mmCIF file of C-alpha atoms and ligand atoms in Angstrom:
data_model
loop_
_atom_site.group_PDB
_atom_site.id
_atom_site.type_symbol
_atom_site.label_atom_id
_atom_site.label_comp_id
_atom_site.label_asym_id
_atom_site.label_seq_id
_atom_site.Cartn_x
_atom_site.Cartn_y
_atom_site.Cartn_z
ATOM 1 C CA MET A 1 -7.080 27.207 -9.907
ATOM 2 C CA ILE A 2 -5.121 24.001 -10.193
ATOM 3 C CA ASN A 3 -1.971 24.881 -12.111
ATOM 4 C CA ARG A 4 -1.115 22.135 -14.588
ATOM 5 C CA GLU A 5 2.457 23.304 -15.203
ATOM 6 C CA ARG A 6 3.162 23.695 -11.516
ATOM 7 C CA VAL A 7 1.877 20.282 -10.484
ATOM 8 C CA LEU A 8 3.684 18.630 -13.400
ATOM 9 C CA ASP A 9 6.972 20.363 -12.529
ATOM 10 C CA ARG A 10 6.580 19.269 -8.936
ATOM 11 C CA PHE A 11 5.884 15.662 -9.924
ATOM 12 C CA ILE A 12 8.917 15.592 -12.230
ATOM 13 C CA GLU A 13 11.059 17.099 -9.481
ATOM 14 C CA TYR A 14 9.856 14.565 -6.886
ATOM 15 C CA ILE A 15 10.349 11.443 -8.971
ATOM 16 C CA GLN A 16 13.954 12.489 -9.595
ATOM 17 C CA ILE A 17 14.678 12.456 -5.855
ATOM 18 C CA SER A 18 15.200 8.760 -5.259
ATOM 19 C CA SER A 19 13.502 7.317 -2.193
ATOM 20 C CA GLU A 20 13.578 3.544 -2.195
ATOM 21 C CA SER A 21 12.163 2.027 0.994
ATOM 22 C CA LYS A 22 14.160 2.981 4.125
ATOM 23 C CA ASN A 23 16.064 5.628 2.119
ATOM 24 C CA GLU A 24 13.498 8.411 2.148
ATOM 25 C CA LYS A 25 15.608 10.974 4.063
ATOM 26 C CA VAL A 26 16.461 13.388 1.227
ATOM 27 C CA PHE A 27 12.933 13.266 -0.160
ATOM 28 C CA SER A 28 11.414 13.782 3.289
ATOM 29 C CA GLU A 29 13.558 16.882 3.797
ATOM 30 C CA LYS A 30 12.308 18.301 0.498
ATOM 31 C CA LEU A 31 8.702 17.573 1.447
ATOM 32 C CA THR A 32 9.140 19.105 4.892
ATOM 33 C CA GLU A 33 10.403 22.288 3.248
ATOM 34 C CA ASP A 34 7.525 22.343 0.737
ATOM 35 C CA LEU A 35 4.841 21.721 3.372
ATOM 36 C CA GLU A 36 6.275 24.433 5.627
ATOM 37 C CA LYS A 37 6.273 26.882 2.720
ATOM 38 C CA ILE A 38 2.516 26.366 2.361
ATOM 39 C CA GLY A 39 2.067 26.977 6.079
ATOM 40 C CA LEU A 40 1.727 23.527 7.593
ATOM 41 C CA GLU A 41 3.272 22.596 10.924
ATOM 42 C CA VAL A 42 5.524 19.647 10.129
ATOM 43 C CA SER A 43 7.045 17.008 12.380
ATOM 44 C CA ARG A 44 8.642 13.624 11.899
ATOM 45 C CA ASP A 45 8.133 10.643 14.193
ATOM 46 C CA ASN A 46 10.715 8.027 15.191
ATOM 47 C CA ALA A 47 9.398 5.193 12.995
ATOM 48 C CA GLY A 48 12.673 5.301 11.048
ATOM 49 C CA ASP A 49 14.670 4.428 14.179
ATOM 50 C CA ILE A 50 12.320 1.527 14.913
ATOM 51 C CA ILE A 51 12.612 -0.063 11.480
ATOM 52 C CA GLY A 52 16.222 0.887 10.693
ATOM 53 C CA GLY A 53 15.416 3.505 8.068
ATOM 54 C CA THR A 54 16.990 6.877 7.366
ATOM 55 C CA THR A 55 14.008 9.006 8.426
ATOM 56 C CA GLY A 56 10.596 8.825 10.092
ATOM 57 C CA ASN A 57 7.050 9.432 8.892
ATOM 58 C CA ILE A 58 6.077 13.033 8.175
ATOM 59 C CA ILE A 59 3.071 14.267 10.138
ATOM 60 C CA ALA A 60 1.862 17.724 9.118
ATOM 61 C CA LYS A 61 -1.069 19.910 10.029
ATOM 62 C CA LEU A 62 -2.877 22.854 8.467
ATOM 63 C CA LYS A 63 -5.156 24.376 11.078
ATOM 64 C CA GLY A 64 -8.648 25.157 9.898
ATOM 65 C CA ASP A 65 -12.270 25.766 10.867
ATOM 66 C CA GLU A 66 -12.689 24.112 14.255
ATOM 67 C CA SER A 67 -16.422 23.607 13.804
ATOM 68 C CA ARG A 68 -15.616 21.063 11.112
ATOM 69 C CA GLU A 69 -14.233 17.594 11.662
ATOM 70 C CA PRO A 70 -10.504 17.288 10.909
ATOM 71 C CA LEU A 71 -9.589 15.415 7.746
ATOM 72 C CA LEU A 72 -6.490 13.383 6.971
ATOM 73 C CA PHE A 73 -4.695 12.596 3.708
ATOM 74 C CA SER A 74 -2.033 9.940 3.483
ATOM 75 C CA CYS A 75 0.576 8.952 0.873
ATOM 76 C CA HIS A 76 3.807 6.986 1.088
ATOM 77 C CA MET A 77 7.218 8.481 0.341
ATOM 78 C CA ASP A 78 9.049 5.295 -0.586
ATOM 79 C CA THR A 79 9.203 3.533 -3.938
ATOM 80 C CA VAL A 80 9.953 -0.024 -4.981
ATOM 81 C CA THR A 81 13.234 -0.859 -6.724
ATOM 82 C CA PRO A 82 14.831 -0.090 -9.155
ATOM 83 C CA GLY A 83 14.090 3.488 -8.203
ATOM 84 C CA ILE A 84 17.432 5.274 -8.309
ATOM 85 C CA ASN A 85 18.344 7.803 -11.004
ATOM 86 C CA ILE A 86 14.886 7.985 -12.563
ATOM 87 C CA LYS A 87 14.897 9.832 -15.884
ATOM 88 C CA PRO A 88 11.387 10.927 -16.820
ATOM 89 C CA ILE A 89 10.391 11.147 -20.476
ATOM 90 C CA ILE A 90 7.200 12.929 -21.549
ATOM 91 C CA LYS A 91 5.470 11.751 -24.718
ATOM 92 C CA ASP A 92 1.901 12.651 -25.740
ATOM 93 C CA ASN A 93 1.061 13.967 -22.263
ATOM 94 C CA ILE A 94 2.175 10.726 -20.628
ATOM 95 C CA ILE A 95 5.211 10.481 -18.352
ATOM 96 C CA TYR A 96 7.422 7.395 -18.633
ATOM 97 C CA SER A 97 10.752 6.350 -17.144
ATOM 98 C CA ASP A 98 13.596 5.595 -19.565
ATOM 99 C CA GLY A 99 12.809 1.891 -19.144
ATOM 100 C CA THR A 100 15.641 1.092 -16.747
ATOM 101 C CA THR A 101 13.755 2.087 -13.576
ATOM 102 C CA ILE A 102 10.246 2.375 -12.265
ATOM 103 C CA LEU A 103 8.687 5.844 -12.593
ATOM 104 C CA GLY A 104 7.788 6.447 -8.943
ATOM 105 C CA GLY A 105 4.281 7.709 -9.687
ATOM 106 C CA ASP A 106 3.349 5.239 -6.969
ATOM 107 C CA ASP A 107 3.007 7.224 -4.785
ATOM 108 C CA LYS A 108 4.592 10.530 -5.808
ATOM 109 C CA ALA A 109 1.669 11.368 -8.085
ATOM 110 C CA GLY A 110 -0.502 11.356 -4.945
ATOM 111 C CA ILE A 111 1.992 13.517 -3.071
ATOM 112 C CA ALA A 112 2.420 16.068 -5.879
ATOM 113 C CA ALA A 113 -1.347 16.299 -6.421
ATOM 114 C CA LEU A 114 -1.995 16.736 -2.705
ATOM 115 C CA ILE A 115 0.573 19.525 -2.383
ATOM 116 C CA GLU A 116 -0.864 21.300 -5.443
ATOM 117 C CA ALA A 117 -4.324 21.033 -3.860
ATOM 118 C CA LEU A 118 -3.076 22.494 -0.572
ATOM 119 C CA ILE A 119 -1.399 25.411 -2.387
ATOM 120 C CA ASN A 120 -4.679 26.016 -4.187
ATOM 121 C CA VAL A 121 -6.686 25.920 -0.952
ATOM 122 C CA LYS A 122 -4.383 28.593 0.470
ATOM 123 C CA GLU A 123 -4.341 30.755 -2.673
ATOM 124 C CA GLU A 124 -8.109 30.708 -3.040
ATOM 125 C CA GLN A 125 -8.592 31.127 0.713
ATOM 126 C CA VAL A 126 -10.945 28.165 0.770
ATOM 127 C CA ASN A 127 -12.621 27.659 4.131
ATOM 128 C CA HIS A 128 -11.459 24.235 5.281
ATOM 129 C CA PRO A 129 -11.382 21.974 8.310
ATOM 130 C CA THR A 130 -8.057 21.177 9.945
ATOM 131 C CA ILE A 131 -6.164 19.101 7.412
ATOM 132 C CA GLU A 132 -3.637 16.538 8.519
ATOM 133 C CA VAL A 133 -1.133 15.045 6.113
ATOM 134 C CA ILE A 134 0.907 11.938 6.680
ATOM 135 C CA PHE A 135 3.690 10.845 4.371
ATOM 136 C CA THR A 136 4.797 7.396 5.431
ATOM 137 C CA ILE A 137 8.068 5.539 4.994
ATOM 138 C CA ALA A 138 8.622 1.910 3.959
ATOM 139 C CA GLU A 139 5.074 1.180 2.778
ATOM 140 C CA GLU A 140 6.271 -1.036 -0.044
ATOM 141 C CA ILE A 141 8.176 -3.437 2.195
ATOM 142 C CA GLY A 142 5.303 -4.293 4.540
ATOM 143 C CA LEU A 143 3.480 -1.090 5.565
ATOM 144 C CA CYS A 144 6.278 -0.545 8.096
ATOM 145 C CA GLY A 145 5.883 3.238 8.375
ATOM 146 C CA SER A 146 2.153 3.273 9.070
ATOM 147 C CA LYS A 147 2.524 0.326 11.462
ATOM 148 C CA ASN A 148 5.002 2.340 13.536
ATOM 149 C CA LEU A 149 3.402 5.757 13.130
ATOM 150 C CA ASP A 150 2.967 7.919 16.217
ATOM 151 C CA TYR A 151 -0.854 7.983 16.228
ATOM 152 C CA SER A 152 -0.906 10.179 19.354
ATOM 153 C CA LYS A 153 -0.018 13.085 17.041
ATOM 154 C CA ILE A 154 -3.121 12.593 14.870
ATOM 155 C CA GLU A 155 -6.519 14.085 15.686
ATOM 156 C CA SER A 156 -8.439 13.047 12.538
ATOM 157 C CA LYS A 157 -10.879 10.163 12.729
ATOM 158 C CA ARG A 158 -11.471 10.109 8.973
ATOM 159 C CA GLY A 159 -9.163 10.174 6.016
ATOM 160 C CA PHE A 160 -8.177 9.364 2.476
ATOM 161 C CA VAL A 161 -5.204 7.380 1.309
ATOM 162 C CA LEU A 162 -4.108 8.489 -2.168
ATOM 163 C CA ASP A 163 -2.452 5.341 -3.389
ATOM 164 C CA THR A 164 -4.156 2.933 -5.718
ATOM 165 C CA SER A 165 -4.225 2.223 -9.411
ATOM 166 C CA GLY A 166 -7.306 2.723 -11.559
ATOM 167 C CA GLU A 167 -9.319 5.633 -12.886
ATOM 168 C CA VAL A 168 -9.663 8.757 -10.782
ATOM 169 C CA GLY A 169 -13.111 8.445 -9.176
ATOM 170 C CA THR A 170 -12.488 4.906 -7.922
ATOM 171 C CA ILE A 171 -12.904 4.441 -4.180
ATOM 172 C CA VAL A 172 -11.467 1.328 -2.541
ATOM 173 C CA ASN A 173 -13.544 0.602 0.546
ATOM 174 C CA LYS A 174 -12.403 -2.935 1.374
ATOM 175 C CA GLY A 175 -9.022 -4.534 1.755
ATOM 176 C CA PRO A 176 -8.214 -7.983 3.082
ATOM 177 C CA ALA A 177 -6.323 -8.970 6.198
ATOM 178 C CA GLN A 178 -3.304 -11.114 5.472
ATOM 179 C CA ASP A 179 -1.644 -14.053 7.214
ATOM 180 C CA LYS A 180 1.869 -15.102 6.292
ATOM 181 C CA ILE A 181 2.523 -18.793 6.842
ATOM 182 C CA ASP A 182 6.126 -20.049 7.063
ATOM 183 C CA ILE A 183 6.569 -23.808 6.936
ATOM 184 C CA ILE A 184 9.632 -26.003 7.339
ATOM 185 C CA ILE A 185 9.185 -29.705 6.547
ATOM 186 C CA LYS A 186 11.942 -31.990 7.761
ATOM 187 C CA GLY A 187 12.261 -35.482 6.263
ATOM 188 C CA LYS A 188 15.273 -37.763 6.340
ATOM 189 C CA PRO A 189 18.167 -37.935 3.849
ATOM 190 C CA ALA A 190 19.185 -41.174 2.169
ATOM 191 C CA HIS A 191 21.064 -42.222 -0.967
ATOM 192 C CA ALA A 192 18.452 -41.983 -3.697
ATOM 193 C CA GLY A 193 19.996 -44.833 -5.713
ATOM 194 C CA VAL A 194 21.206 -47.196 -2.990
ATOM 195 C CA ALA A 195 18.510 -46.998 -0.299
ATOM 196 C CA PRO A 196 15.715 -44.518 -0.995
ATOM 197 C CA GLU A 197 13.408 -46.532 1.311
ATOM 198 C CA ASN A 198 15.515 -45.365 4.256
ATOM 199 C CA GLY A 199 14.747 -41.740 3.552
ATOM 200 C CA ILE A 200 11.742 -39.458 3.912
ATOM 201 C CA SER A 201 11.507 -36.998 1.029
ATOM 202 C CA ALA A 202 10.492 -33.596 2.278
ATOM 203 C CA ILE A 203 9.671 -32.666 -1.329
ATOM 204 C CA ASN A 204 7.244 -35.562 -1.691
ATOM 205 C CA VAL A 205 5.615 -34.769 1.646
ATOM 206 C CA ALA A 206 5.263 -31.082 0.770
ATOM 207 C CA SER A 207 3.756 -31.969 -2.618
ATOM 208 C CA LYS A 208 1.194 -34.296 -1.054
ATOM 209 C CA ALA A 209 0.175 -31.626 1.427
ATOM 210 C CA ILE A 210 -0.081 -28.890 -1.203
ATOM 211 C CA VAL A 211 -2.149 -31.051 -3.549
ATOM 212 C CA ALA A 212 -4.537 -31.769 -0.658
ATOM 213 C CA MET A 213 -5.064 -28.039 -0.024
ATOM 214 C CA ASN A 214 -7.641 -25.535 -1.267
ATOM 215 C CA LEU A 215 -5.590 -22.678 -2.703
ATOM 216 C CA LEU A 216 -5.711 -19.570 -4.928
ATOM 217 C CA ARG A 217 -9.262 -18.155 -5.241
ATOM 218 C CA ILE A 218 -11.213 -19.577 -2.305
ATOM 219 C CA ASP A 219 -14.298 -17.340 -2.517
ATOM 220 C CA GLU A 220 -15.137 -13.717 -3.310
ATOM 221 C CA ASP A 221 -13.502 -12.529 -0.076
ATOM 222 C CA THR A 222 -10.645 -14.961 0.299
ATOM 223 C CA THR A 223 -7.446 -15.995 -1.520
ATOM 224 C CA ALA A 224 -4.520 -18.266 -0.620
ATOM 225 C CA ASN A 225 -1.184 -18.998 -2.251
ATOM 226 C CA ILE A 226 1.976 -21.040 -1.878
ATOM 227 C CA GLY A 227 4.497 -18.396 -2.885
ATOM 228 C CA THR A 228 7.904 -20.061 -2.642
ATOM 229 C CA ILE A 229 9.207 -23.544 -2.058
ATOM 230 C CA LYS A 230 12.912 -24.216 -1.607
ATOM 231 C CA GLY A 231 14.724 -27.442 -0.915
ATOM 232 C CA GLY A 232 16.959 -30.204 -2.109
ATOM 233 C CA THR A 233 20.658 -30.377 -2.969
ATOM 234 C CA ALA A 234 21.170 -33.119 -5.575
ATOM 235 C CA THR A 235 19.260 -35.753 -7.537
ATOM 236 C CA ASN A 236 20.989 -38.582 -5.690
ATOM 237 C CA ILE A 237 19.864 -37.459 -2.243
ATOM 238 C CA VAL A 238 16.348 -37.995 -0.890
ATOM 239 C CA CYS A 239 15.499 -34.398 0.049
ATOM 240 C CA PRO A 240 15.700 -33.882 3.816
ATOM 241 C CA GLU A 241 14.148 -30.407 4.117
ATOM 242 C CA VAL A 242 11.970 -27.897 2.321
ATOM 243 C CA VAL A 243 11.133 -24.355 3.317
ATOM 244 C CA ILE A 244 7.789 -22.988 2.126
ATOM 245 C CA GLU A 245 6.363 -19.469 2.242
ATOM 246 C CA ALA A 246 2.611 -19.131 1.869
ATOM 247 C CA GLU A 247 -0.094 -16.569 2.496
ATOM 248 C CA ALA A 248 -3.837 -16.266 2.918
ATOM 249 C CA ARG A 249 -6.000 -13.141 2.663
ATOM 250 C CA SER A 250 -9.621 -12.313 3.321
ATOM 251 C CA THR A 251 -11.761 -9.272 3.986
ATOM 252 C CA LYS A 252 -13.623 -11.449 6.545
ATOM 253 C CA ILE A 253 -11.567 -12.465 9.558
ATOM 254 C CA ASP A 254 -13.499 -15.667 10.270
ATOM 255 C CA LYS A 255 -12.861 -16.804 6.705
ATOM 256 C CA LEU A 256 -9.172 -15.923 6.970
ATOM 257 C CA ASP A 257 -8.859 -17.824 10.240
ATOM 258 C CA LYS A 258 -10.566 -20.819 8.645
ATOM 259 C CA GLN A 259 -8.345 -20.798 5.541
ATOM 260 C CA THR A 260 -5.126 -20.418 7.545
ATOM 261 C CA LYS A 261 -6.198 -23.229 9.875
ATOM 262 C CA HIS A 262 -6.984 -25.421 6.864
ATOM 263 C CA MET A 263 -3.468 -24.893 5.464
ATOM 264 C CA VAL A 264 -1.748 -25.444 8.809
ATOM 265 C CA ASP A 265 -3.850 -28.546 9.589
ATOM 266 C CA THR A 266 -3.168 -30.044 6.170
ATOM 267 C CA PHE A 267 0.609 -29.630 6.505
ATOM 268 C CA ASN A 268 0.495 -31.129 10.014
ATOM 269 C CA LYS A 269 -1.727 -34.049 9.031
ATOM 270 C CA ILE A 270 0.294 -35.093 5.964
ATOM 271 C CA CYS A 271 3.612 -34.685 7.811
ATOM 272 C CA ASP A 272 2.214 -36.858 10.568
ATOM 273 C CA GLU A 273 1.143 -39.564 8.132
ATOM 274 C CA GLU A 274 4.512 -39.485 6.382
ATOM 275 C CA ASN A 275 6.639 -39.370 9.568
ATOM 276 C CA ALA A 276 8.065 -35.986 8.644
ATOM 277 C CA GLU A 277 8.573 -33.177 11.076
ATOM 278 C CA CYS A 278 6.699 -29.933 10.523
ATOM 279 C CA GLN A 279 7.379 -26.456 11.918
ATOM 280 C CA ILE A 280 4.841 -23.746 11.130
ATOM 281 C CA LYS A 281 4.766 -20.057 12.000
ATOM 282 C CA VAL A 282 1.700 -17.920 11.278
ATOM 283 C CA THR A 283 1.963 -14.113 11.314
ATOM 284 C CA ARG A 284 -0.976 -11.752 10.858
ATOM 285 C CA VAL A 285 0.747 -9.195 8.643
ATOM 286 C CA TYR A 286 -2.102 -6.688 8.802
ATOM 287 C CA GLY A 287 -5.790 -6.486 9.590
ATOM 288 C CA GLN A 288 -8.623 -5.972 7.129
ATOM 289 C CA PHE A 289 -10.665 -2.868 6.511
ATOM 290 C CA VAL A 290 -14.247 -2.568 5.375
ATOM 291 C CA VAL A 291 -15.931 0.830 5.164
ATOM 292 C CA ASP A 292 -19.658 0.676 4.530
ATOM 293 C CA GLU A 293 -20.788 2.152 1.198
ATOM 294 C CA THR A 294 -23.243 4.399 3.049
ATOM 295 C CA ASP A 295 -20.538 5.842 5.292
ATOM 296 C CA ASP A 296 -20.009 9.638 5.331
ATOM 297 C CA ILE A 297 -16.420 9.320 4.135
ATOM 298 C CA ILE A 298 -17.605 7.548 0.976
ATOM 299 C CA LYS A 299 -20.462 10.022 0.489
ATOM 300 C CA LEU A 300 -17.935 12.857 0.749
ATOM 301 C CA ALA A 301 -15.658 11.351 -1.910
ATOM 302 C CA SER A 302 -18.530 10.311 -4.217
ATOM 303 C CA LYS A 303 -20.173 13.723 -4.060
ATOM 304 C CA SER A 304 -16.885 15.470 -4.767
ATOM 305 C CA PHE A 305 -16.119 13.236 -7.771
ATOM 306 C CA GLU A 306 -19.659 13.693 -9.111
ATOM 307 C CA ASN A 307 -19.393 17.478 -8.798
ATOM 308 C CA LEU A 308 -16.375 17.282 -11.092
ATOM 309 C CA GLY A 309 -18.106 14.943 -13.526
ATOM 310 C CA TYR A 310 -15.944 11.900 -12.742
ATOM 311 C CA ASN A 311 -17.373 8.387 -12.781
ATOM 312 C CA VAL A 312 -17.632 6.968 -9.275
ATOM 313 C CA GLU A 313 -16.804 3.335 -8.688
ATOM 314 C CA ILE A 314 -16.649 1.714 -5.264
ATOM 315 C CA LYS A 315 -14.705 -1.517 -5.108
ATOM 316 C CA SER A 316 -12.593 -3.811 -2.983
ATOM 317 C CA SER A 317 -8.880 -4.413 -3.368
ATOM 318 C CA GLY A 318 -6.955 -7.652 -3.022
ATOM 319 C CA GLY A 319 -3.839 -5.876 -1.827
ATOM 320 C CA GLY A 320 -2.703 -4.334 1.427
ATOM 321 C CA SER A 321 -1.971 -0.626 1.860
ATOM 322 C CA ASP A 322 -1.592 1.963 4.590
ATOM 323 C CA THR A 323 -5.409 2.109 4.492
ATOM 324 C CA ASN A 324 -5.510 -1.205 6.373
ATOM 325 C CA ILE A 325 -3.266 0.128 9.111
ATOM 326 C CA LEU A 326 -5.041 3.494 9.493
ATOM 327 C CA ASN A 327 -8.377 1.709 9.922
ATOM 328 C CA CYS A 328 -6.825 -0.631 12.490
ATOM 329 C CA ASN A 329 -5.695 2.488 14.401
ATOM 330 C CA GLY A 330 -9.075 4.194 14.643
ATOM 331 C CA ILE A 331 -8.948 6.347 11.500
ATOM 332 C CA LYS A 332 -11.767 5.487 9.117
ATOM 333 C CA ALA A 333 -10.077 5.660 5.725
ATOM 334 C CA VAL A 334 -10.638 4.609 2.124
ATOM 335 C CA ASN A 335 -8.106 4.449 -0.684
ATOM 336 C CA LEU A 336 -8.636 6.694 -3.711
ATOM 337 C CA ALA A 337 -7.333 5.793 -7.161
ATOM 338 C CA ILE A 338 -4.784 8.254 -8.512
ATOM 339 C CA GLY A 339 -4.414 6.827 -12.010
ATOM 340 C CA GLU A 340 -1.247 4.807 -11.363
ATOM 341 C CA ARG A 341 -0.542 2.688 -14.458
ATOM 342 C CA SER A 342 1.561 -0.495 -14.306
ATOM 343 C CA PRO A 343 3.058 0.397 -10.916
ATOM 344 C CA HIS A 344 5.996 -1.740 -9.691
ATOM 345 C CA THR A 345 7.195 -2.338 -13.267
ATOM 346 C CA LEU A 346 9.632 -0.698 -15.668
ATOM 347 C CA ASP A 347 6.593 0.180 -17.827
ATOM 348 C CA GLU A 348 5.078 2.335 -15.102
ATOM 349 C CA HIS A 349 3.671 5.531 -16.640
ATOM 350 C CA TYR A 350 1.390 8.324 -15.688
ATOM 351 C CA HIS A 351 -1.035 10.619 -17.535
ATOM 352 C CA ILE A 352 -0.555 14.326 -16.836
ATOM 353 C CA ASP A 353 -4.346 14.774 -17.034
ATOM 354 C CA ASP A 354 -4.713 12.442 -14.050
ATOM 355 C CA LEU A 355 -2.348 14.566 -11.985
ATOM 356 C CA VAL A 356 -4.661 17.526 -12.588
ATOM 357 C CA LYS A 357 -7.792 15.448 -11.949
ATOM 358 C CA VAL A 358 -6.478 14.160 -8.628
ATOM 359 C CA SER A 359 -5.501 17.683 -7.513
ATOM 360 C CA LYS A 360 -8.967 18.986 -8.405
ATOM 361 C CA SER A 361 -10.719 16.166 -6.573
ATOM 362 C CA ILE A 362 -8.680 16.755 -3.416
ATOM 363 C CA CYS A 363 -9.670 20.449 -3.476
ATOM 364 C CA GLU A 364 -13.286 19.495 -3.979
ATOM 365 C CA ILE A 365 -13.155 17.025 -1.094
ATOM 366 C CA ILE A 366 -11.567 19.636 1.185
ATOM 367 C CA GLN A 367 -14.286 22.169 0.304
ATOM 368 C CA ASN A 368 -17.079 19.674 0.955
ATOM 369 C CA ALA A 369 -15.570 18.122 4.073
HETATM 370 ZN ZN1 LIG B 1 1.771 2.690 -3.430
#
């Protein structure tokens, strides 16, 4: 039986151990201890050394029935800021922070629910396949843990990431790839009152280029955005330089390539016309993932949710998560909603009922896997 008090106590305990990105060491030690208590073999990789963090990813294994395909669950240990000294307050079966920090339910609700489910599997002596657990570091600052995870330690080819907002029963089967586009436009300074004709305004050039661009919602698969633009020093100087940060995302790589090219070409063309210099750097931040709705991993989750009477919804996400990186590394994974509410804000809160629902669904998935 899933124990409501136990999983709640665990969640409350976990959110009070601060673990902002790259500072997950204390929390990872607690999790290592808890996983070992249940009987998992636990190791940590060296991703922390690679990214300059305090600890690596946790990779843990619970050996099971070898005739069944191994199954992986993944959550991230880090939180966004401000995530230090979180003081949980429970009101009407909902857990809030005191309003000065985030709550940390993203992703500690997933972690607490998963550990409760594993305890339950052991207590009830449920027959299960080998279960692998990964708890990643630095997800919130660019999926850094999963990008540097030691995949040679993983045997699973299928898995679930427990890390998205929405009602329990929601399965995210698509996530876009993302390009980051960094642009520097160099014009020429001049006195804005005495001889503006001698200058080239980088701000004017950037504006012209941006106006000429297709941005924001491009189509159902694709988005693009100019995120920041910085430049200029004073009103009496024709602005010599602006620095722009932009991004494009799509679940279809050809569409992403086309959108990124469109943005790069437009900056180059306008800069050319206006005699400004243009430096552009494009970085593919992560690849896309698309898991077919008829895939076994989705059938497994859907069936398990249905058995528990939860509504099943399959949808795509506009954001990036460790799910993207797992899929790019040969692990077919989808992201399951854990009931996160207003994550990444001071209003973040979490329903205790959802903690129980997520634990139950993980048990059900493990039984059916
Ligand atoms: Zn998260």
